[in-house]
Coordinates of C-alpha atoms and ligand atoms in Angstrom, one line a residue:
M1 CA 115.5 91.8 161.3
A2 CA 116.4 89.9 158.1
T3 CA 115.0 86.5 157.8
R4 CA 117.4 83.7 157.0
L5 CA 116.5 81.8 153.8
S6 CA 117.4 78.3 152.7
E7 CA 120.8 76.8 153.8
D8 CA 122.1 76.2 150.3
F9 CA 122.1 80.0 149.6
M10 CA 124.7 80.4 152.3
T11 CA 127.8 79.0 150.7
S12 CA 129.9 81.5 152.6
T13 CA 129.5 84.2 155.3
H14 CA 129.9 86.8 152.4
S15 CA 126.8 85.5 150.6
A16 CA 124.9 85.5 153.9
K17 CA 125.8 89.1 154.5
Y18 CA 124.9 90.0 150.9
H19 CA 121.6 88.2 151.4
E20 CA 120.9 90.1 154.5
L21 CA 121.7 93.4 152.7
S22 CA 119.4 92.4 149.8
L23 CA 116.5 91.8 152.3
L24 CA 117.0 95.1 154.0
L25 CA 117.0 96.9 150.6
R26 CA 114.0 95.0 149.4
E27 CA 112.0 96.0 152.5
A28 CA 112.9 99.6 152.0
E29 CA 111.8 99.4 148.4
L30 CA 108.6 97.6 149.3
L31 CA 107.7 100.4 151.7
S32 CA 108.5 103.0 149.2
S33 CA 106.3 101.3 146.6
C34 CA 103.4 101.4 149.1
G35 CA 103.9 105.1 149.0
S36 CA 103.7 105.0 145.1
V37 CA 100.3 103.2 145.3
L38 CA 99.0 105.9 147.6
S39 CA 100.2 108.8 145.5
W40 CA 99.0 107.2 142.3
D41 CA 95.5 106.9 143.9
E42 CA 95.8 110.5 145.1
Q43 CA 96.2 111.7 141.5
T44 CA 93.6 109.4 139.9
Y45 CA 90.6 108.3 142.1
M46 CA 90.9 109.9 145.6
P47 CA 88.1 112.2 146.5
K48 CA 89.3 115.8 147.3
G49 CA 88.3 115.3 151.0
G50 CA 91.0 112.7 151.4
A51 CA 93.9 115.1 150.8
E52 CA 94.9 115.9 154.3
H53 CA 94.8 112.3 155.5
R54 CA 96.6 111.1 152.4
A55 CA 99.4 113.6 153.0
A56 CA 99.9 112.2 156.5
Q57 CA 100.0 108.6 155.1
C58 CA 102.5 109.5 152.4
S59 CA 104.7 111.4 154.8
L60 CA 104.7 108.5 157.3
I61 CA 105.7 106.0 154.7
A62 CA 108.4 108.3 153.2
G63 CA 109.8 108.7 156.7
L64 CA 109.8 104.9 157.3
A65 CA 111.4 104.2 153.9
H66 CA 114.1 106.8 154.6
E67 CA 114.8 105.2 158.0
R68 CA 115.2 101.8 156.3
R69 CA 117.5 103.2 153.7
T70 CA 119.7 104.8 156.3
D71 CA 119.7 101.8 158.7
P72 CA 123.2 101.7 160.2
R73 CA 123.1 97.9 159.6
I74 CA 123.3 98.7 155.8
G75 CA 126.4 100.7 156.4
E76 CA 128.0 97.9 158.5
L77 CA 127.2 95.2 155.8
L78 CA 128.5 97.5 153.1
G79 CA 131.7 98.0 155.0
E80 CA 132.3 94.3 155.6
L81 CA 131.4 93.3 152.1
Q82 CA 133.6 96.0 150.5
S83 CA 136.6 95.2 152.7
S84 CA 136.4 91.5 152.0
A85 CA 134.0 90.2 149.3
G86 CA 135.4 86.7 149.2
D87 CA 134.2 84.6 146.3
L88 CA 131.7 87.3 145.3
A89 CA 134.4 89.8 144.2
D90 CA 134.4 88.5 140.6
N91 CA 130.7 88.7 140.3
E92 CA 129.9 91.7 138.1
E93 CA 126.4 92.1 139.4
F94 CA 127.4 91.9 143.0
V95 CA 130.2 94.5 142.5
A96 CA 127.7 96.9 140.7
N97 CA 125.1 96.5 143.4
I98 CA 127.6 97.2 146.2
R99 CA 128.8 100.3 144.3
E100 CA 125.3 101.6 143.7
V101 CA 124.1 100.9 147.3
R102 CA 127.2 102.6 148.6
R103 CA 126.5 105.6 146.4
S104 CA 122.9 106.1 147.5
Y105 CA 123.6 105.1 151.2
D106 CA 126.3 107.8 151.4
R107 CA 124.0 110.3 149.8
Y108 CA 121.2 109.6 152.2
T109 CA 123.4 109.5 155.3
K110 CA 125.5 112.6 154.4
L111 CA 122.4 114.8 154.5
P112 CA 121.7 116.0 158.0
K113 CA 118.2 115.2 159.1
R114 CA 117.6 118.9 159.8
L115 CA 118.4 119.7 156.1
V116 CA 116.2 116.9 154.8
E117 CA 113.2 118.1 156.8
E118 CA 113.9 121.7 155.9
I119 CA 114.0 120.9 152.2
S120 CA 110.8 119.0 152.5
R121 CA 109.1 121.8 154.4
V122 CA 110.3 124.6 152.1
T123 CA 109.6 122.9 148.8
T124 CA 106.1 122.0 149.9
L125 CA 105.4 125.7 150.7
S126 CA 107.4 126.9 147.7
Q127 CA 105.3 124.7 145.3
Q128 CA 102.1 126.3 146.7
A129 CA 103.6 129.8 146.2
W130 CA 104.6 128.8 142.7
V131 CA 101.0 127.7 141.8
D132 CA 99.8 131.1 143.0
A133 CA 102.6 133.1 141.4
R134 CA 102.0 131.2 138.1
A135 CA 98.3 131.8 138.1
K136 CA 98.8 135.5 138.7
S137 CA 101.9 135.6 136.5
R138 CA 103.8 137.4 139.3
F139 CA 107.4 136.3 139.7
D140 CA 107.8 138.6 142.7
L141 CA 105.5 136.2 144.7
F142 CA 107.8 133.2 143.9
R143 CA 111.2 135.0 144.1
P144 CA 111.8 134.7 147.9
W145 CA 110.9 131.0 147.8
L146 CA 113.3 130.3 144.9
E147 CA 116.0 132.0 146.8
Q148 CA 115.4 129.8 149.8
V149 CA 115.2 126.6 147.7
L150 CA 118.6 127.6 146.0
A151 CA 120.2 128.2 149.4
L152 CA 119.1 124.7 150.6
K153 CA 120.2 123.0 147.4
R154 CA 123.6 124.6 147.7
E155 CA 123.7 123.2 151.2
E156 CA 122.7 119.8 149.9
A157 CA 125.3 119.9 147.2
A158 CA 128.0 120.8 149.7
A159 CA 126.9 118.1 152.1
V160 CA 126.9 115.2 149.5
S161 CA 130.2 116.3 147.8
N162 CA 132.0 117.3 151.0
G163 CA 132.3 120.7 149.5
Q164 CA 134.4 119.5 146.6
G165 CA 133.9 120.2 142.9
D166 CA 131.0 121.9 141.0
P167 CA 127.9 121.9 143.2
Y168 CA 125.8 121.4 140.1
D169 CA 127.4 118.0 139.6
A170 CA 126.5 116.9 143.1
L171 CA 122.8 117.6 142.3
L172 CA 123.0 116.2 138.8
D173 CA 124.4 113.0 140.2
D174 CA 121.2 112.2 141.9
Y175 CA 119.4 111.9 138.6
E176 CA 122.2 111.0 136.2
P177 CA 125.0 109.2 137.9
A178 CA 128.6 109.6 136.7
T179 CA 127.8 112.6 134.5
T180 CA 129.1 116.1 134.9
A181 CA 127.8 119.5 133.8
A182 CA 131.1 120.1 131.9
E183 CA 130.5 116.9 129.9
L184 CA 126.9 117.9 129.2
E185 CA 128.0 121.3 128.1
Q186 CA 130.3 119.8 125.5
I187 CA 127.5 117.8 124.0
F188 CA 124.8 120.4 124.4
Q189 CA 126.6 123.4 123.0
P190 CA 127.1 122.2 119.4
L191 CA 123.6 120.6 119.5
A192 CA 122.0 124.0 120.5
S193 CA 123.7 125.9 117.7
Q194 CA 122.8 123.4 115.0
L195 CA 119.2 123.1 116.3
S196 CA 119.0 126.9 116.2
E197 CA 120.1 126.8 112.5
L198 CA 117.4 124.2 111.7
V199 CA 114.7 126.2 113.5
A200 CA 115.7 129.3 111.5
A201 CA 115.7 127.4 108.2
I202 CA 112.2 126.0 109.0
S203 CA 110.9 129.5 109.9
V204 CA 111.7 130.9 106.5
S205 CA 110.6 127.8 104.5
E206 CA 107.8 128.3 102.0
Q207 CA 106.4 125.0 103.0
V208 CA 103.6 125.8 105.5
I209 CA 102.3 123.0 107.6
S210 CA 98.9 123.4 109.4
A211 CA 98.0 121.5 112.5
E212 CA 94.3 122.4 112.2
I213 CA 93.4 118.7 111.8
L214 CA 94.5 117.9 115.3
E215 CA 92.2 120.5 116.8
R216 CA 89.0 118.9 115.5
A217 CA 86.6 117.1 117.9
F218 CA 88.2 113.8 118.6
A219 CA 85.7 112.0 120.8
R220 CA 87.1 111.0 124.2
S221 CA 85.8 107.5 124.2
A222 CA 87.3 106.8 120.8
Q223 CA 90.6 108.4 121.9
K224 CA 90.7 106.0 124.8
T225 CA 90.2 103.0 122.5
V226 CA 92.9 104.2 120.1
V227 CA 95.5 105.0 122.7
E228 CA 95.0 101.7 124.4
Q229 CA 95.3 99.9 121.1
A230 CA 98.5 101.8 120.2
A231 CA 100.1 101.1 123.7
K232 CA 99.2 97.4 123.4
K233 CA 100.6 97.2 119.9
I234 CA 104.0 98.7 120.8
G235 CA 104.3 96.2 123.6
F236 CA 103.0 97.7 126.8
D237 CA 101.7 94.7 128.8
F238 CA 98.2 95.3 130.1
H239 CA 98.4 92.1 132.2
R240 CA 101.1 93.9 134.2
G241 CA 99.8 97.4 133.9
R242 CA 96.9 99.8 133.2
I243 CA 96.1 103.3 132.0
D244 CA 94.0 105.7 134.0
E245 CA 93.3 109.4 133.9
S246 CA 95.0 112.2 135.9
A247 CA 95.5 116.0 135.5
H248 CA 99.2 115.5 134.8
P249 CA 100.3 112.4 132.9
F250 CA 102.9 110.1 134.5
C251 CA 104.1 106.5 134.8
S252 CA 104.5 104.9 138.2
S253 CA 105.8 101.4 138.7
F254 CA 104.7 99.7 141.9
G255 CA 107.1 96.9 141.4
P256 CA 107.2 93.7 139.2
G257 CA 103.8 93.0 137.6
D258 CA 102.2 96.4 138.2
C259 CA 102.9 99.5 136.2
R260 CA 100.5 102.4 136.0
L261 CA 100.3 105.0 133.3
T262 CA 98.0 108.0 133.3
T263 CA 96.9 110.4 130.6
R264 CA 94.3 113.1 130.0
Y265 CA 91.9 113.2 127.1
Q266 CA 91.2 116.6 125.5
E267 CA 88.7 116.6 122.7
E268 CA 90.3 119.2 120.6
A269 CA 94.0 118.2 121.1
F270 CA 94.6 114.8 119.5
N271 CA 98.4 114.9 120.3
S272 CA 98.0 115.3 124.0
A273 CA 96.6 111.8 125.0
F274 CA 98.0 109.9 122.0
F275 CA 101.7 110.9 122.2
G276 CA 101.4 111.3 125.9
V277 CA 100.5 107.6 126.2
L278 CA 103.2 106.5 123.8
H279 CA 105.6 108.4 125.9
E280 CA 104.5 107.0 129.3
A281 CA 104.2 103.5 127.7
G282 CA 107.9 103.8 126.8
H283 CA 108.7 104.5 130.4
G284 CA 106.3 101.6 131.4
M285 CA 107.9 99.1 129.0
Y286 CA 111.3 99.9 130.5
E287 CA 109.9 99.2 134.0
Q288 CA 108.2 96.0 132.7
G289 CA 111.5 94.9 131.2
L290 CA 113.6 95.2 134.4
P291 CA 114.5 91.9 136.0
A292 CA 111.6 91.1 138.5
D293 CA 113.7 88.9 140.7
K294 CA 116.1 91.8 141.4
F295 CA 113.4 94.0 142.9
G296 CA 114.9 96.2 145.6
L297 CA 118.5 95.9 144.3
P298 CA 120.1 98.4 141.9
S299 CA 120.3 95.6 139.3
G300 CA 116.5 95.7 139.3
Q301 CA 116.2 99.5 138.9
A302 CA 116.3 101.8 135.9
A303 CA 119.8 103.1 135.1
S304 CA 119.0 106.8 135.3
L305 CA 116.4 109.5 134.4
G306 CA 118.2 110.1 131.1
V307 CA 118.1 106.4 130.2
H308 CA 114.4 106.3 131.3
E309 CA 113.6 109.3 129.1
S310 CA 115.4 107.7 126.2
Q311 CA 112.9 104.9 126.3
S312 CA 109.9 107.2 126.4
R313 CA 111.2 109.5 123.7
L314 CA 112.1 106.6 121.4
W315 CA 108.6 105.2 121.3
E316 CA 106.9 108.6 121.3
N317 CA 108.9 110.4 118.7
L318 CA 111.2 108.1 116.7
V319 CA 108.5 105.4 116.4
G320 CA 105.2 107.2 117.1
R321 CA 105.8 110.3 115.0
S322 CA 107.4 108.5 112.0
M323 CA 105.9 108.1 108.6
A324 CA 106.3 104.3 108.8
F325 CA 104.2 104.2 112.0
W326 CA 101.3 106.2 110.5
K327 CA 101.3 104.2 107.2
G328 CA 100.5 101.3 109.4
F329 CA 98.3 102.9 112.0
F330 CA 96.3 105.6 110.1
P331 CA 93.6 103.1 109.0
T332 CA 92.9 102.3 112.7
A333 CA 92.7 106.0 113.5
Q334 CA 90.3 106.5 110.5
V335 CA 88.0 103.7 111.7
N336 CA 87.8 105.2 115.2
F337 CA 87.4 108.9 114.1
P338 CA 85.4 108.4 110.8
E339 CA 84.1 112.0 110.7
V340 CA 87.1 114.1 111.7
L341 CA 89.5 112.1 109.5
A342 CA 87.2 111.5 106.5
D343 CA 88.9 114.1 104.3
V344 CA 92.4 113.7 105.6
T345 CA 95.2 111.7 104.0
C346 CA 97.9 109.9 105.9
E347 CA 100.5 112.3 104.5
Q348 CA 98.5 115.3 105.8
F349 CA 98.1 113.8 109.2
Y350 CA 101.8 112.9 109.4
A351 CA 102.7 116.5 108.5
A352 CA 100.3 117.9 111.1
I353 CA 101.7 115.9 114.0
N354 CA 105.1 117.1 113.0
Q355 CA 104.5 120.8 112.7
V356 CA 107.5 122.8 113.9
Q357 CA 106.6 126.1 115.7
P358 CA 108.8 127.9 118.2
S359 CA 106.6 128.3 121.3
F360 CA 106.9 129.4 124.9
I361 CA 105.8 126.3 126.6
R362 CA 108.3 123.4 126.9
V363 CA 105.7 120.6 127.4
E364 CA 104.0 121.6 124.2
A365 CA 107.2 121.9 122.1
D366 CA 107.8 119.9 118.9
E367 CA 110.7 117.5 118.3
V368 CA 113.0 120.2 116.9
T369 CA 112.6 123.0 119.4
Y370 CA 112.2 120.9 122.5
N371 CA 115.9 120.5 123.3
L372 CA 116.4 124.3 123.0
H373 CA 113.9 124.7 125.9
I374 CA 116.1 122.4 127.9
M375 CA 119.4 124.2 126.9
I376 CA 117.9 127.4 128.2
R377 CA 117.0 125.8 131.6
F378 CA 120.3 124.0 131.9
E379 CA 122.2 127.3 131.4
L380 CA 120.0 129.3 133.7
E381 CA 119.9 126.8 136.6
R382 CA 123.7 126.5 136.6
E383 CA 124.0 130.3 136.9
L384 CA 121.3 130.4 139.6
L385 CA 123.0 127.8 141.6
S386 CA 126.5 129.3 141.4
G387 CA 125.0 132.7 142.2
N388 CA 126.2 134.3 139.0
L389 CA 122.6 135.0 138.1
P390 CA 120.7 136.8 141.0
V391 CA 117.2 135.4 141.3
M392 CA 115.7 138.8 140.8
D393 CA 117.2 138.9 137.3
L394 CA 115.8 135.5 136.3
P395 CA 112.7 136.7 134.3
E396 CA 114.8 139.0 132.1
A397 CA 117.5 136.4 131.6
W398 CA 114.9 133.8 130.7
N399 CA 113.3 136.1 128.1
D400 CA 116.6 137.0 126.6
R401 CA 117.6 133.4 126.2
Y402 CA 114.3 132.7 124.4
D403 CA 115.1 135.6 122.1
T404 CA 118.5 134.2 121.3
Y405 CA 117.6 130.5 120.9
L406 CA 114.0 130.6 119.6
H407 CA 113.6 134.2 118.3
I408 CA 110.5 134.7 120.4
R409 CA 110.1 136.7 123.6
P410 CA 107.6 135.7 126.4
A411 CA 105.2 138.5 127.2
S412 CA 104.6 137.3 130.7
D413 CA 106.3 135.2 133.4
R414 CA 103.5 132.7 133.3
E415 CA 104.6 131.7 129.8
G416 CA 108.2 132.4 130.8
C417 CA 110.2 131.4 133.9
L418 CA 107.1 130.4 136.0
Q419 CA 105.9 127.6 133.7
D420 CA 107.7 124.6 135.2
I421 CA 107.2 123.1 138.6
H422 CA 110.8 121.7 138.9
W423 CA 112.6 124.5 140.6
S424 CA 109.8 125.1 143.1
A425 CA 110.1 121.4 144.0
G426 CA 113.8 121.6 144.5
L427 CA 114.5 119.6 141.3
L428 CA 117.7 121.3 140.1
G429 CA 119.9 119.3 137.8
Y430 CA 116.8 117.4 136.5
F431 CA 116.2 119.3 133.2
P432 CA 119.3 118.1 131.3
T433 CA 118.1 114.4 131.6
Y434 CA 115.2 115.3 129.2
A435 CA 117.7 116.4 126.5
L436 CA 120.0 113.4 127.3
G437 CA 117.0 111.2 126.8
N438 CA 116.4 112.6 123.3
L439 CA 120.1 112.1 122.5
Y440 CA 120.3 108.6 123.8
A441 CA 117.0 107.7 122.0
A442 CA 118.4 108.8 118.6
E443 CA 121.6 106.8 119.3
L444 CA 119.7 103.7 120.2
M445 CA 117.3 103.9 117.3
A446 CA 120.2 104.4 114.9
A447 CA 122.0 101.3 116.4
A448 CA 118.8 99.2 116.3
S449 CA 118.1 100.2 112.7
A450 CA 121.6 99.3 111.7
H451 CA 121.2 96.0 113.4
F452 CA 118.0 95.1 111.6
G453 CA 119.0 96.7 108.3
S454 CA 116.0 99.1 108.6
L455 CA 113.1 99.2 111.0
D456 CA 110.7 101.0 108.7
Q457 CA 109.1 97.9 107.3
L458 CA 108.6 96.3 110.6
I459 CA 107.1 99.5 112.0
E460 CA 104.8 99.9 109.1
Q461 CA 103.6 96.3 109.6
Q462 CA 103.0 97.3 113.2
D463 CA 105.5 94.6 114.3
F464 CA 107.3 96.2 117.3
A465 CA 108.5 93.0 119.0
A466 CA 112.0 93.0 117.4
L467 CA 112.7 96.5 118.5
L468 CA 111.4 96.0 122.0
D469 CA 113.4 92.8 122.3
W470 CA 116.5 94.7 121.2
L471 CA 115.9 97.3 123.9
R472 CA 115.2 94.5 126.5
T473 CA 118.5 92.8 125.6
H474 CA 120.7 95.9 125.4
I475 CA 119.2 98.2 128.1
H476 CA 116.4 96.8 130.2
Q477 CA 117.9 93.6 131.5
Y478 CA 120.9 95.3 133.0
G479 CA 119.0 97.6 135.4
R480 CA 121.7 99.8 137.1
R481 CA 124.6 97.4 136.5
Y482 CA 126.5 100.0 134.4
A483 CA 126.8 103.8 134.7
P484 CA 124.2 105.2 132.3
R485 CA 126.6 106.5 129.7
K486 CA 128.5 103.2 129.7
L487 CA 125.3 101.3 129.3
I488 CA 124.3 103.3 126.2
E489 CA 127.8 103.1 124.7
Q490 CA 127.8 99.3 125.1
A491 CA 124.5 99.1 123.3
I492 CA 125.5 101.4 120.4
G493 CA 129.2 100.4 120.2
H494 CA 130.8 103.9 120.2
P495 CA 130.9 107.1 122.2
V496 CA 127.7 109.0 122.6
S497 CA 127.3 112.1 120.4
S498 CA 124.5 114.4 119.2
Q499 CA 125.1 113.4 115.6
P500 CA 122.4 110.7 115.2
L501 CA 119.8 113.1 116.7
L502 CA 120.8 115.9 114.4
D503 CA 120.9 113.5 111.4
H504 CA 117.4 112.3 112.3
L505 CA 116.0 115.8 112.7
W506 CA 117.6 117.2 109.5
T507 CA 116.5 114.2 107.4
K508 CA 112.9 114.2 108.7
F509 CA 112.3 117.9 108.9
G510 CA 114.4 118.8 105.9
T511 CA 112.1 116.6 103.9
L512 CA 108.9 117.9 105.5
Y513 CA 109.9 121.5 105.1
Q514 CA 111.8 121.1 101.9
I515 CA 115.1 122.6 103.1
P516 CA 118.5 121.4 102.2
R517 CA 121.0 120.6 105.0
P518 CA 124.0 123.0 104.9
V519 CA 127.3 121.3 104.3
Ligands
LIG1 ZN1 109.2 111.2 130.4

């Protein structure tokens, strides 16, 4: 099936085998990226009438890609290359690619076809049930589906881990390789208690910040101009990408040279499109920075969801919500929104976009409270998976946790445990990657700032090239060559901790809310 390329590539039988393996992987990835084009179109331009036919197209392509990824020939080649790699054994990239291909090949092939099909069937139905349950705010309608999803995910965990270890780790590994729940707990627990302290201090601060400015009428066309300018300025390459509109914002890379971002423009919610695009552009710039000639191989893929999220959060929050950024960008905003921003100073605008307010909905949360929403989900999904928390007790447990961490109590399941799509889609072990992203982002920003002395001046001058280049050099170019934590630790030069994130939050919000940091 694999085509032989030029003679000079084949210096040995090992490189011929490696080459064949690379071609097989590339074809699987090409197929899968065709599916990405179709689902991007489904969410942006497809007329409603196309839904059924599109579902059939996507399912066919997903099936074909899965067949390619589990091709027994891949297993054979892996076995031969692992037992005798010859002159390739010292090549760091080769070793990493074999390790990563083995990891995903084993995962794909350990799952019985029956289980894969059952998970796909049940999660499709369970998502529909979730939409309905959420609209009616009735957890009882979703409960039996969540029970089924959990049973299937336990089966999946047992299959991929051969029944060894914490089942949660087996699921987490799919999103954040080489990371365990116990490790996360060690980082998250002190983070959660210190964040709670900061939230409590802010809530009693006499400094009141209003976000009224952001709810004025920001014309959609001007928003479009402004977000495109901002994305271009920070370094998103429009020659190799574009921004369209969809109900739920996302970033989808079709492969080298084509990365799609989406957003939604809401007139009376400035934050939504602006910070949404900075976030997705951060994801997009990571994709655009991956080595194009490695497409299909792990060395051409993002390291993990946590590392991906570190890129989006860095540009959205650490750059986009900083004073330095707005000192430079506010004049552009004022030119485009002359009426709504006529009586607003840069300082007032900066305060408004950084208002801290404990709220029920994760996706609308501010920089300080966001991670607490994640801690709650991380704790609960571990308990659900282990069976320590019966599904019927979830709404109560959810509300109690919000009471404890954020001192607010959801009045309905719609603003409580029914708000996120993840569990209905079978995405268990996914939430912690959001918090890891915030943590990694703060570590990377601290390291980059130390490297450049300070980044504030460059950011204020709207010169982002040095920072992007630093990220390209330390993160993007490596793809999946190193385990995510190792990749970050190499970039920052020390073990990962939550300290830089806490330092950043206390410095920024301590100043905004005029509260001293406890010693
Ligand atoms: Zn993201």
